[in-house]
Amino acid sequence: LRKEHEPKTVTLLAGLLFLMHMPLTTLTSRRVPHDFSDDGGLEESSPLQKQMHQLYMRFTTLKDSTAPHTGARWIGTAVLFIIYCIRIFLINGWYIVTYGLGIYILNLGIGFLSPASDPSADGSVLPTNEADEFKPFVRKLPEFKFWYGVTRGIVIAFFMTFFSVFNIPVFWPILVCYFFALFIMTMRRQIQHMIKHNYIPITLGKPKFKGKDST
């Protein structure tokens, strides 16, 4: 990176990661109160606040309705990501936004692969013999929230490419090297954590252990 652009690059990258991590409820919680009247309306709220609340509720209902359709959701996200990559290729810029998106998705992926409880404190996550109680793998970040975070990150990054303020001049091969180095180190640490605590980030059903042959 050029020295004159380093402070601005760091600031924009930090802002991008904060925006992607900020839940949608944060945007409405300061404007929309949570007190409801008997008729279902908002008490002491302006028409704009009521409209925002209705839009948010419709969005939440639509989002929750996609939960059972895992394959369709991820196909749609993959299509969005391909469209984003095509745009980046055509406009030949905004590489710092893409780098921030990659770091954000990597962070979500670690949460998706990690157990909800700490294995060092609670012991083995999965049973190792017949006497152990069956414990399905519980993710730190559920699949639906992982998908929603990835999709939201892609959409935000896509809209950021329409603003020239985020087009910071950088040498993109360096960013690619940084990302792959970080990816390799992070996944290596995650795999070592899996081996140390004897778990895999999937549930294949209740295991059946072979008992002793009766004589």
Short mmCIF file of C-alpha atoms in Angstrom, two decimals:
data_model
loop_
_atom_site.label_atom_id
_atom_site.label_comp_id
_atom_site.label_asym_id
_atom_site.label_seq_id
_atom_site.Cartn_x
_atom_site.Cartn_y
_atom_site.Cartn_z
CA LEU A 1 0.00 0.00 0.00
CA ARG A 2 1.13 3.53 -0.64
CA LYS A 3 2.11 5.37 2.53
CA GLU A 4 -0.14 8.34 1.83
CA HIS A 5 -3.18 6.03 1.58
CA GLU A 6 -2.47 3.78 4.60
CA PRO A 7 -4.43 5.73 7.27
CA LYS A 8 -7.43 6.16 4.96
CA THR A 9 -7.33 2.49 3.95
CA VAL A 10 -7.28 1.27 7.55
CA THR A 11 -10.16 3.60 8.47
CA LEU A 12 -12.35 2.49 5.58
CA LEU A 13 -11.58 -1.19 6.18
CA ALA A 14 -12.50 -0.88 9.86
CA GLY A 15 -15.73 0.91 8.93
CA LEU A 16 -16.59 -1.81 6.41
CA LEU A 17 -16.12 -4.59 8.96
CA PHE A 18 -18.16 -2.68 11.57
CA LEU A 19 -21.00 -2.11 9.10
CA MET A 20 -21.09 -5.79 8.15
CA HIS A 21 -21.11 -6.92 11.78
CA MET A 22 -23.82 -4.44 12.83
CA PRO A 23 -27.20 -6.21 13.02
CA LEU A 24 -30.15 -4.76 11.19
CA THR A 25 -32.01 -4.21 14.46
CA THR A 26 -29.41 -1.62 15.42
CA LEU A 27 -30.59 0.59 12.58
CA THR A 28 -34.15 0.62 13.87
CA SER A 29 -33.82 0.21 17.63
CA ARG A 30 -32.99 3.86 18.20
CA ARG A 31 -35.88 5.08 16.12
CA VAL A 32 -38.62 2.53 16.75
CA PRO A 33 -39.81 1.97 20.33
CA HIS A 34 -40.85 -1.49 21.42
CA ASP A 35 -44.03 -0.51 23.29
CA PHE A 36 -47.17 -1.75 21.56
CA SER A 37 -50.76 -0.71 22.13
CA ASP A 38 -53.75 -3.02 22.26
CA ASP A 39 -54.48 -2.57 18.57
CA GLY A 40 -50.98 -3.66 17.57
CA GLY A 41 -49.71 -0.15 16.75
CA LEU A 42 -46.72 1.65 18.19
CA GLU A 43 -47.33 4.07 21.03
CA GLU A 44 -46.11 7.64 20.69
CA SER A 45 -44.40 7.06 17.35
CA SER A 46 -44.39 9.08 14.18
CA PRO A 47 -45.78 7.75 10.88
CA LEU A 48 -42.23 7.31 9.63
CA GLN A 49 -41.31 5.16 12.63
CA LYS A 50 -44.42 3.04 12.17
CA GLN A 51 -43.62 2.56 8.50
CA MET A 52 -40.04 1.57 9.31
CA HIS A 53 -41.26 -0.93 11.89
CA GLN A 54 -43.71 -2.46 9.42
CA LEU A 55 -41.02 -2.77 6.77
CA TYR A 56 -38.66 -4.37 9.26
CA MET A 57 -41.31 -6.87 10.37
CA ARG A 58 -42.07 -7.78 6.75
CA PHE A 59 -38.38 -8.23 6.06
CA THR A 60 -37.97 -10.43 9.15
CA THR A 61 -40.96 -12.56 8.14
CA LEU A 62 -39.59 -12.98 4.62
CA LYS A 63 -36.13 -13.84 5.92
CA ASP A 64 -37.44 -16.41 8.40
CA SER A 65 -39.58 -18.03 5.69
CA THR A 66 -36.40 -18.99 3.80
CA ALA A 67 -34.99 -20.99 6.74
CA PRO A 68 -36.17 -24.44 5.54
CA HIS A 69 -34.81 -23.90 2.01
CA THR A 70 -31.11 -24.36 2.73
CA GLY A 71 -30.02 -25.32 -0.78
CA ALA A 72 -31.96 -22.55 -2.50
CA ARG A 73 -30.61 -19.96 -0.07
CA TRP A 74 -26.99 -20.86 -0.71
CA ILE A 75 -27.53 -21.05 -4.47
CA GLY A 76 -28.91 -17.51 -4.37
CA THR A 77 -25.94 -16.35 -2.32
CA ALA A 78 -23.53 -18.00 -4.75
CA VAL A 79 -25.23 -16.19 -7.64
CA LEU A 80 -24.90 -12.88 -5.79
CA PHE A 81 -21.23 -13.55 -5.17
CA ILE A 82 -20.63 -14.36 -8.86
CA ILE A 83 -22.36 -11.12 -9.85
CA TYR A 84 -20.19 -9.23 -7.37
CA CYS A 85 -17.00 -10.81 -8.74
CA ILE A 86 -18.03 -9.94 -12.31
CA ARG A 87 -18.62 -6.33 -11.29
CA ILE A 88 -15.23 -6.11 -9.58
CA PHE A 89 -13.60 -7.54 -12.70
CA LEU A 90 -15.38 -5.08 -14.99
CA ILE A 91 -14.78 -1.93 -12.92
CA ASN A 92 -11.20 -2.97 -12.08
CA GLY A 93 -11.15 -1.44 -8.61
CA TRP A 94 -12.57 -1.48 -5.07
CA TYR A 95 -10.14 -4.25 -4.10
CA ILE A 96 -9.99 -3.06 -0.50
CA VAL A 97 -13.75 -3.66 -0.25
CA THR A 98 -13.31 -7.18 -1.58
CA TYR A 99 -10.50 -7.79 0.90
CA GLY A 100 -12.71 -6.62 3.76
CA LEU A 101 -15.51 -8.89 2.52
CA GLY A 102 -13.15 -11.86 2.46
CA ILE A 103 -11.96 -11.21 6.02
CA TYR A 104 -15.56 -10.85 7.18
CA ILE A 105 -16.66 -14.14 5.58
CA LEU A 106 -13.59 -15.88 7.02
CA ASN A 107 -14.52 -14.64 10.47
CA LEU A 108 -18.06 -15.95 10.03
CA GLY A 109 -16.70 -19.28 8.81
CA ILE A 110 -14.65 -19.74 11.97
CA GLY A 111 -17.76 -19.21 14.06
CA PHE A 112 -19.63 -21.68 11.87
CA LEU A 113 -16.95 -24.36 12.37
CA SER A 114 -16.51 -23.74 16.10
CA PRO A 115 -18.57 -25.42 18.84
CA ALA A 116 -20.93 -23.31 20.91
CA SER A 117 -19.37 -24.51 24.16
CA ASP A 118 -15.71 -24.48 25.06
CA PRO A 119 -14.36 -28.06 24.76
CA SER A 120 -11.53 -27.31 27.18
CA ALA A 121 -14.10 -26.52 29.89
CA ASP A 122 -16.90 -28.96 28.99
CA GLY A 123 -14.81 -31.86 27.78
CA SER A 124 -15.26 -33.70 24.47
CA VAL A 125 -17.97 -32.31 22.19
CA LEU A 126 -18.85 -35.69 20.67
CA PRO A 127 -19.09 -39.14 22.36
CA THR A 128 -16.16 -41.51 21.97
CA ASN A 129 -17.70 -44.71 23.35
CA GLU A 130 -21.07 -46.35 23.95
CA ALA A 131 -21.29 -45.16 27.57
CA ASP A 132 -21.07 -41.49 26.59
CA GLU A 133 -24.24 -39.47 26.11
CA PHE A 134 -24.92 -38.52 22.50
CA LYS A 135 -24.15 -34.86 21.94
CA PRO A 136 -24.86 -33.48 18.45
CA PHE A 137 -22.48 -30.79 17.29
CA VAL A 138 -23.85 -27.36 18.22
CA ARG A 139 -22.29 -24.54 16.27
CA LYS A 140 -21.19 -21.26 17.74
CA LEU A 141 -22.76 -19.59 14.71
CA PRO A 142 -25.82 -21.45 13.34
CA GLU A 143 -26.06 -22.17 9.63
CA PHE A 144 -28.92 -19.73 9.05
CA LYS A 145 -27.10 -16.84 10.72
CA PHE A 146 -23.94 -17.77 8.82
CA TRP A 147 -25.81 -17.65 5.52
CA TYR A 148 -27.52 -14.38 6.41
CA GLY A 149 -24.22 -12.79 7.44
CA VAL A 150 -22.49 -13.86 4.22
CA THR A 151 -25.38 -12.66 2.06
CA ARG A 152 -25.63 -9.35 3.87
CA GLY A 153 -21.88 -8.82 3.54
CA ILE A 154 -21.98 -9.42 -0.22
CA VAL A 155 -24.91 -7.03 -0.67
CA ILE A 156 -23.24 -4.28 1.39
CA ALA A 157 -19.94 -4.72 -0.46
CA PHE A 158 -21.77 -4.63 -3.80
CA PHE A 159 -23.42 -1.29 -3.02
CA MET A 160 -20.13 0.11 -1.74
CA THR A 161 -18.66 -0.35 -5.22
CA PHE A 162 -20.94 2.46 -6.44
CA PHE A 163 -19.11 5.03 -4.29
CA SER A 164 -15.68 6.18 -5.37
CA VAL A 165 -14.67 7.04 -1.80
CA PHE A 166 -14.15 3.31 -1.18
CA ASN A 167 -11.95 2.86 -4.23
CA ILE A 168 -8.58 3.10 -2.47
CA PRO A 169 -5.55 2.61 -4.75
CA VAL A 170 -3.88 -0.61 -3.62
CA PHE A 171 -1.69 -3.27 -5.18
CA TRP A 172 -4.25 -6.08 -5.27
CA PRO A 173 -1.77 -9.03 -5.47
CA ILE A 174 -0.53 -8.02 -2.01
CA LEU A 175 -4.07 -8.19 -0.67
CA VAL A 176 -4.50 -11.64 -2.22
CA CYS A 177 -1.30 -12.84 -0.54
CA TYR A 178 -2.40 -11.35 2.81
CA PHE A 179 -5.77 -13.03 2.59
CA PHE A 180 -4.48 -16.50 1.68
CA ALA A 181 -1.79 -16.29 4.37
CA LEU A 182 -4.44 -15.36 6.93
CA PHE A 183 -6.77 -18.08 5.62
CA ILE A 184 -4.10 -20.78 5.88
CA MET A 185 -3.02 -19.76 9.39
CA THR A 186 -6.63 -19.51 10.61
CA MET A 187 -7.72 -22.86 9.18
CA ARG A 188 -4.57 -24.53 10.47
CA ARG A 189 -5.34 -23.30 13.98
CA GLN A 190 -8.96 -24.43 13.62
CA ILE A 191 -7.97 -27.93 12.46
CA GLN A 192 -5.51 -28.23 15.35
CA HIS A 193 -8.33 -27.25 17.69
CA MET A 194 -10.55 -29.99 16.21
CA ILE A 195 -7.83 -32.62 16.61
CA LYS A 196 -7.00 -31.55 20.15
CA HIS A 197 -10.59 -31.72 21.39
CA ASN A 198 -11.66 -34.63 19.17
CA TYR A 199 -14.62 -33.18 17.29
CA ILE A 200 -15.77 -32.56 13.73
CA PRO A 201 -18.03 -29.62 12.76
CA ILE A 202 -20.85 -31.83 11.45
CA THR A 203 -23.45 -34.17 12.92
CA LEU A 204 -23.81 -37.46 11.05
CA GLY A 205 -26.47 -38.87 13.34
CA LYS A 206 -26.27 -40.85 16.54
CA PRO A 207 -23.28 -43.17 16.34
CA LYS A 208 -23.73 -46.92 16.84
CA PHE A 209 -20.97 -48.62 18.78
CA LYS A 210 -20.30 -52.32 18.32
CA GLY A 211 -20.99 -54.27 21.47
CA LYS A 212 -19.40 -57.44 22.75
CA ASP A 213 -20.42 -60.69 21.11
CA SER A 214 -22.62 -62.83 23.30
CA THR A 215 -21.47 -66.39 23.93
#
